[in-house]
Coordinates of C-alpha atoms in Angstrom, one line a residue:
Chain A
D1 CA -4.1 1.9 -19.1
A2 CA -6.1 4.0 -16.7
G3 CA -4.9 2.3 -13.6
V4 CA -6.9 1.4 -10.7
I5 CA -9.8 3.8 -11.0
Q6 CA -11.6 4.3 -7.4
S7 CA -14.6 6.1 -6.6
P8 CA -15.6 8.9 -5.1
R9 CA -12.4 10.2 -4.4
H10 CA -14.2 12.1 -1.5
E11 CA -16.9 11.0 0.3
V12 CA -18.9 12.9 3.6
T13 CA -21.1 11.4 5.4
E14 CA -23.3 11.0 8.7
M15 CA -22.7 8.4 11.3
G16 CA -25.1 5.6 10.5
Q17 CA -25.4 5.9 6.8
E18 CA -24.5 3.5 4.6
V19 CA -21.0 4.6 3.0
T20 CA -20.2 2.3 -0.6
L21 CA -16.5 2.3 -1.8
R22 CA -15.7 1.5 -5.5
C23 CA -12.9 0.0 -7.4
K24 CA -12.1 -0.7 -11.0
P25 CA -8.6 -2.8 -11.0
I26 CA -6.4 -3.2 -14.1
S27 CA -7.9 -5.0 -16.8
G28 CA -5.9 -8.5 -16.4
H29 CA -4.5 -8.0 -13.0
N30 CA -6.3 -11.2 -10.8
S31 CA -5.5 -9.7 -7.4
L32 CA -7.3 -6.9 -6.0
F33 CA -6.9 -5.5 -2.5
W34 CA -8.5 -3.3 -0.1
Y35 CA -6.4 -1.1 2.3
R36 CA -7.1 1.8 4.9
Q37 CA -4.3 4.2 5.6
T38 CA -4.9 6.3 9.4
M39 CA -2.4 8.5 11.0
M40 CA -2.5 6.4 13.7
R41 CA -2.0 3.0 12.6
G42 CA -0.8 3.5 8.7
L43 CA -1.7 0.8 6.0
E44 CA -4.0 -2.0 7.1
L45 CA -5.0 -4.3 4.7
L46 CA -8.9 -4.8 4.8
I47 CA -9.9 -7.6 2.6
Y48 CA -8.2 -9.5 -0.9
F49 CA -9.3 -11.3 -3.5
N50 CA -7.7 -13.9 -6.0
N51 CA -9.5 -14.4 -9.0
N52 CA -12.5 -12.5 -7.1
V53 CA -12.8 -15.1 -4.6
P54 CA -11.8 -13.6 -0.9
I55 CA -8.9 -15.0 0.4
D56 CA -8.3 -13.3 3.6
D57 CA -11.1 -10.9 5.6
S58 CA -8.8 -11.1 8.6
G59 CA -8.5 -7.3 8.3
M60 CA -12.0 -6.6 8.3
P61 CA -13.0 -4.6 11.1
E62 CA -16.6 -5.7 12.1
D63 CA -19.4 -6.9 10.7
R64 CA -20.3 -3.4 9.4
F65 CA -17.7 -3.6 6.9
S66 CA -17.9 -6.1 3.5
A67 CA -16.7 -6.1 0.4
K68 CA -17.3 -7.9 -3.1
M69 CA -16.1 -8.4 -6.3
P70 CA -18.7 -9.9 -8.6
N71 CA -16.3 -9.8 -11.5
A72 CA -12.7 -9.0 -12.2
S73 CA -13.5 -6.2 -13.2
F74 CA -15.4 -4.3 -9.5
S75 CA -15.1 -4.5 -6.6
T76 CA -17.2 -2.8 -3.9
L77 CA -16.6 -2.0 0.1
K78 CA -19.4 -1.7 2.0
I79 CA -19.9 0.4 5.6
Q80 CA -23.0 0.1 7.1
P81 CA -23.5 1.8 9.2
S82 CA -20.6 4.0 9.4
E83 CA -18.8 5.9 12.6
P84 CA -16.7 8.4 12.7
R85 CA -14.0 6.4 13.6
D86 CA -14.4 4.9 10.1
S87 CA -12.5 8.1 8.9
A88 CA -10.1 7.4 6.7
V89 CA -8.4 6.8 3.1
Y90 CA -9.4 3.9 1.7
F91 CA -7.0 2.4 -1.0
C92 CA -7.8 0.0 -3.9
A93 CA -4.6 -1.9 -5.3
S94 CA -4.5 -4.5 -7.8
R95 CA -1.7 -6.8 -8.9
R96 CA -0.7 -9.6 -11.5
P97 CA 0.4 -12.7 -11.0
Q98 CA 3.7 -14.6 -11.3
G99 CA 5.4 -12.2 -8.9
Y100 CA 4.8 -8.8 -9.9
G101 CA 4.1 -5.7 -7.7
Y102 CA 1.2 -3.8 -7.0
T103 CA -0.2 -0.8 -8.6
F104 CA -2.6 1.5 -6.2
G105 CA -5.4 3.5 -6.9
S106 CA -5.9 7.4 -5.6
G107 CA -7.9 6.5 -2.6
T108 CA -10.9 7.5 -1.2
R109 CA -11.0 9.9 1.3
L110 CA -13.8 8.8 4.3
T111 CA -15.3 11.4 6.5
V112 CA -17.7 10.7 9.1
V113 CA -19.3 13.4 11.0
Chain B
K1 CA 2.9 -12.2 12.3
Q2 CA 5.2 -10.5 10.0
E3 CA 6.2 -7.3 10.9
V4 CA 8.1 -4.4 8.7
T5 CA 9.9 -1.8 10.4
Q6 CA 11.5 1.5 8.9
I7 CA 14.2 4.0 10.4
P8 CA 14.5 6.2 10.9
A9 CA 11.0 7.7 10.9
A10 CA 11.8 11.1 9.9
L11 CA 14.9 12.3 8.4
S12 CA 16.1 15.9 6.9
V13 CA 18.8 16.5 4.8
P14 CA 20.6 19.4 2.6
E15 CA 19.7 19.3 -0.9
G16 CA 22.8 17.4 -2.9
E17 CA 23.1 14.5 0.2
N18 CA 23.1 11.0 -0.7
L19 CA 20.9 9.1 1.8
V20 CA 19.7 5.7 3.1
L21 CA 16.1 4.7 4.2
N22 CA 16.4 1.3 6.2
C23 CA 13.5 -1.5 6.2
S24 CA 13.5 -4.5 8.1
F25 CA 11.0 -7.4 8.5
T26 CA 10.7 -10.0 10.8
D27 CA 9.7 -13.3 8.9
S28 CA 12.2 -14.2 6.2
A29 CA 9.6 -15.8 4.5
I30 CA 8.8 -12.6 2.1
Y31 CA 8.4 -13.2 -1.3
N32 CA 9.1 -10.2 -2.9
L33 CA 9.7 -6.5 -1.7
Q34 CA 8.3 -2.9 -2.8
W35 CA 9.3 0.8 -2.4
F36 CA 6.4 3.3 -2.6
R37 CA 6.5 7.1 -2.6
Q38 CA 3.4 8.8 -0.9
D39 CA 3.5 12.7 -1.1
P40 CA 0.8 14.3 0.9
G41 CA -2.7 13.7 0.1
K42 CA -2.0 11.5 -2.5
G43 CA -1.9 8.1 -3.2
L44 CA 1.1 5.4 -3.3
T45 CA 3.7 5.5 -6.4
S46 CA 5.7 2.1 -6.6
L47 CA 9.3 3.2 -6.9
L48 CA 10.6 -0.4 -7.1
L49 CA 10.1 -3.7 -7.0
I50 CA 12.6 -6.5 -5.9
Q51 CA 11.7 -9.9 -6.9
S52 CA 12.0 -12.7 -4.7
S53 CA 15.1 -13.9 -7.0
Q54 CA 16.4 -10.7 -7.5
R55 CA 18.9 -8.4 -4.8
E56 CA 18.7 -5.1 -5.9
Q57 CA 17.1 -2.8 -8.5
T58 CA 17.9 0.5 -9.6
S59 CA 16.0 3.3 -11.1
G60 CA 17.7 6.4 -11.7
R61 CA 18.7 7.6 -9.1
L62 CA 17.1 5.1 -6.8
N63 CA 18.5 1.9 -5.9
A64 CA 17.2 -1.0 -3.5
S65 CA 18.6 -3.8 -2.2
L66 CA 16.9 -6.9 -0.6
D67 CA 18.8 -9.2 1.9
K68 CA 16.9 -11.8 2.9
S69 CA 18.8 -13.8 5.4
S70 CA 19.2 -10.7 7.3
G71 CA 15.6 -9.2 7.0
R72 CA 16.7 -5.8 5.6
S73 CA 16.5 -3.7 2.6
T74 CA 17.9 -0.3 1.8
L75 CA 16.6 2.5 -0.1
Y76 CA 19.4 4.5 -1.7
I77 CA 18.6 8.1 -3.1
A78 CA 22.2 10.1 -5.0
A79 CA 21.9 13.3 -4.9
S80 CA 18.7 14.5 -3.0
Q81 CA 16.2 17.4 -4.5
P82 CA 13.7 19.3 -2.8
G83 CA 11.5 17.3 -5.2
D84 CA 12.1 13.6 -3.3
S85 CA 10.5 15.2 -0.5
A86 CA 7.8 13.1 0.6
T87 CA 7.2 9.8 3.0
Y88 CA 8.8 6.3 1.5
L89 CA 7.1 3.3 2.4
C90 CA 8.9 -0.4 2.0
A91 CA 6.5 -3.1 1.9
G92 CA 7.2 -6.8 2.1
I93 CA 4.9 -9.5 -0.3
E94 CA 4.0 -12.8 1.5
G95 CA 2.4 -15.8 0.0
D96 CA 3.5 -17.2 -3.3
N97 CA 3.7 -14.9 -6.6
Q98 CA 0.0 -15.9 -7.0
G99 CA -1.4 -13.3 -5.2
G100 CA 0.2 -12.6 -1.3
K101 CA -0.7 -9.4 0.7
L102 CA 1.5 -6.6 1.3
I103 CA 2.4 -5.4 4.4
F104 CA 3.6 -2.1 4.6
G105 CA 5.7 -0.7 7.2
Q106 CA 5.5 2.6 8.7
G107 CA 6.9 5.0 6.5
T108 CA 10.0 7.4 6.4
E109 CA 9.4 11.0 6.2
L110 CA 12.2 12.4 4.0
S111 CA 12.6 16.4 4.0
V112 CA 15.0 17.6 1.3
K113 CA 15.8 21.3 2.3
P114 CA 16.8 23.7 -0.5

C-alpha cells in the first residue's frame, strides 16, 4: 500500500497563475478530503467527497478554488488565479467507510509570490 | 458548530516523564476521535483511533481515552523520549461512519529534553 499520494510536493508560482494540486487516495477508500494548514488557522477542511461526489464544500474559501474527483483514484484541487494568501500546505486524506480512521498524504507546500 | 480545543498549547518535559495531553470538544455528536503526530515540515501520522463504541486505545507507550459525555479525550505518553518531540493533534470525526469530516484542534507542541 503506497498510502495517499500527493503531487507536487512543493510548488512555487507567481500571483495570478493557475495552480493544480493532485491526489491519489488509497485503493478501496471511498472518502477523500482536502485540508489546508497555515500557522494562523491550523488545519482547515476545504472540501470532501464520498464515492466521488462532493458532500461539503463550505470550507472552500472563494470561487477561485475548485475541486474535482472524476474517479475513485484521482482528485484535483485547483486555484485560479492564485494569490499570496493562498500560500499554505495542502493535505489530501482518504478513509474507508465503517468507522475507520483517516490516512493523510505528505502534503503540497504551495508558495505564491 | 463543532470546536476542538487542546491544552496545553506547548509542553516541555525532561526525558522519562509520563505526560498527558488534553483535548475537548463542544458537541457530543462526535463519532470517532483520532490522535495524530506531526513532525516539523512533515505530514500527519495517525497514532490512535478511538471508535464510537470504544473508550480507549493503546499502542506501545501511548494510551488514548475518550469520554463523550464530558466531551474530552486524553493522550497519555509513558516514559517520554526525545524522539517523541512533535506536535500532537486530536481530531473529532463528525457525522456517521460513512464518511464524516474530521475537525482538528490546534495541537500541543511537545518538547522532550534529553
